Coordinates of C-alpha atoms in Angstrom, one line a residue:
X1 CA 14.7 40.8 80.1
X2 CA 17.0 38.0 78.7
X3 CA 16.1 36.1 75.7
X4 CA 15.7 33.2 78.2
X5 CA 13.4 34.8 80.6
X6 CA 11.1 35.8 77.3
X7 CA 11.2 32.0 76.2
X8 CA 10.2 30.9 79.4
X9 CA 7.5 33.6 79.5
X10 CA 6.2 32.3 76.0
X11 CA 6.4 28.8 77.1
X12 CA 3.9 29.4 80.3
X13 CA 1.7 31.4 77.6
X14 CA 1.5 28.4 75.0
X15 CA 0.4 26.3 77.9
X16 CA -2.2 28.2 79.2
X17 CA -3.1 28.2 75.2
X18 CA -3.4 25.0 74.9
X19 CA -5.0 24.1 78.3
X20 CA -7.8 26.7 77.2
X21 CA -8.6 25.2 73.6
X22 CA -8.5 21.4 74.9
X23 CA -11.3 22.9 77.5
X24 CA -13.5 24.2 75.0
X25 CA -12.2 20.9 72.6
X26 CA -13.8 19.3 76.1
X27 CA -17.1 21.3 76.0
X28 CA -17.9 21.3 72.4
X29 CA -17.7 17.5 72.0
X30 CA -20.2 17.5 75.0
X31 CA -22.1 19.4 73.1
X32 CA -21.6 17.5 69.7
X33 CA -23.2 14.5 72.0

């Protein structure tokens, strides 16, 4: 696997990351209300 490849991996993972805490950011202001 190329350094490339690996950065590309990681970026895919930090989005998923991020789309998964502004979810639950989503739910728990719901909450909050």
């Amino acid at each position: 696997m190329t350094s490339e490849q690996m950065l590309t991996e990681i970026r895919e993972a930090n989005l998923t990351y991020l789309m998964l805490s502004q979810s639950l950011i989503r739910q728990d202001k719901a909450q909050a209300l």
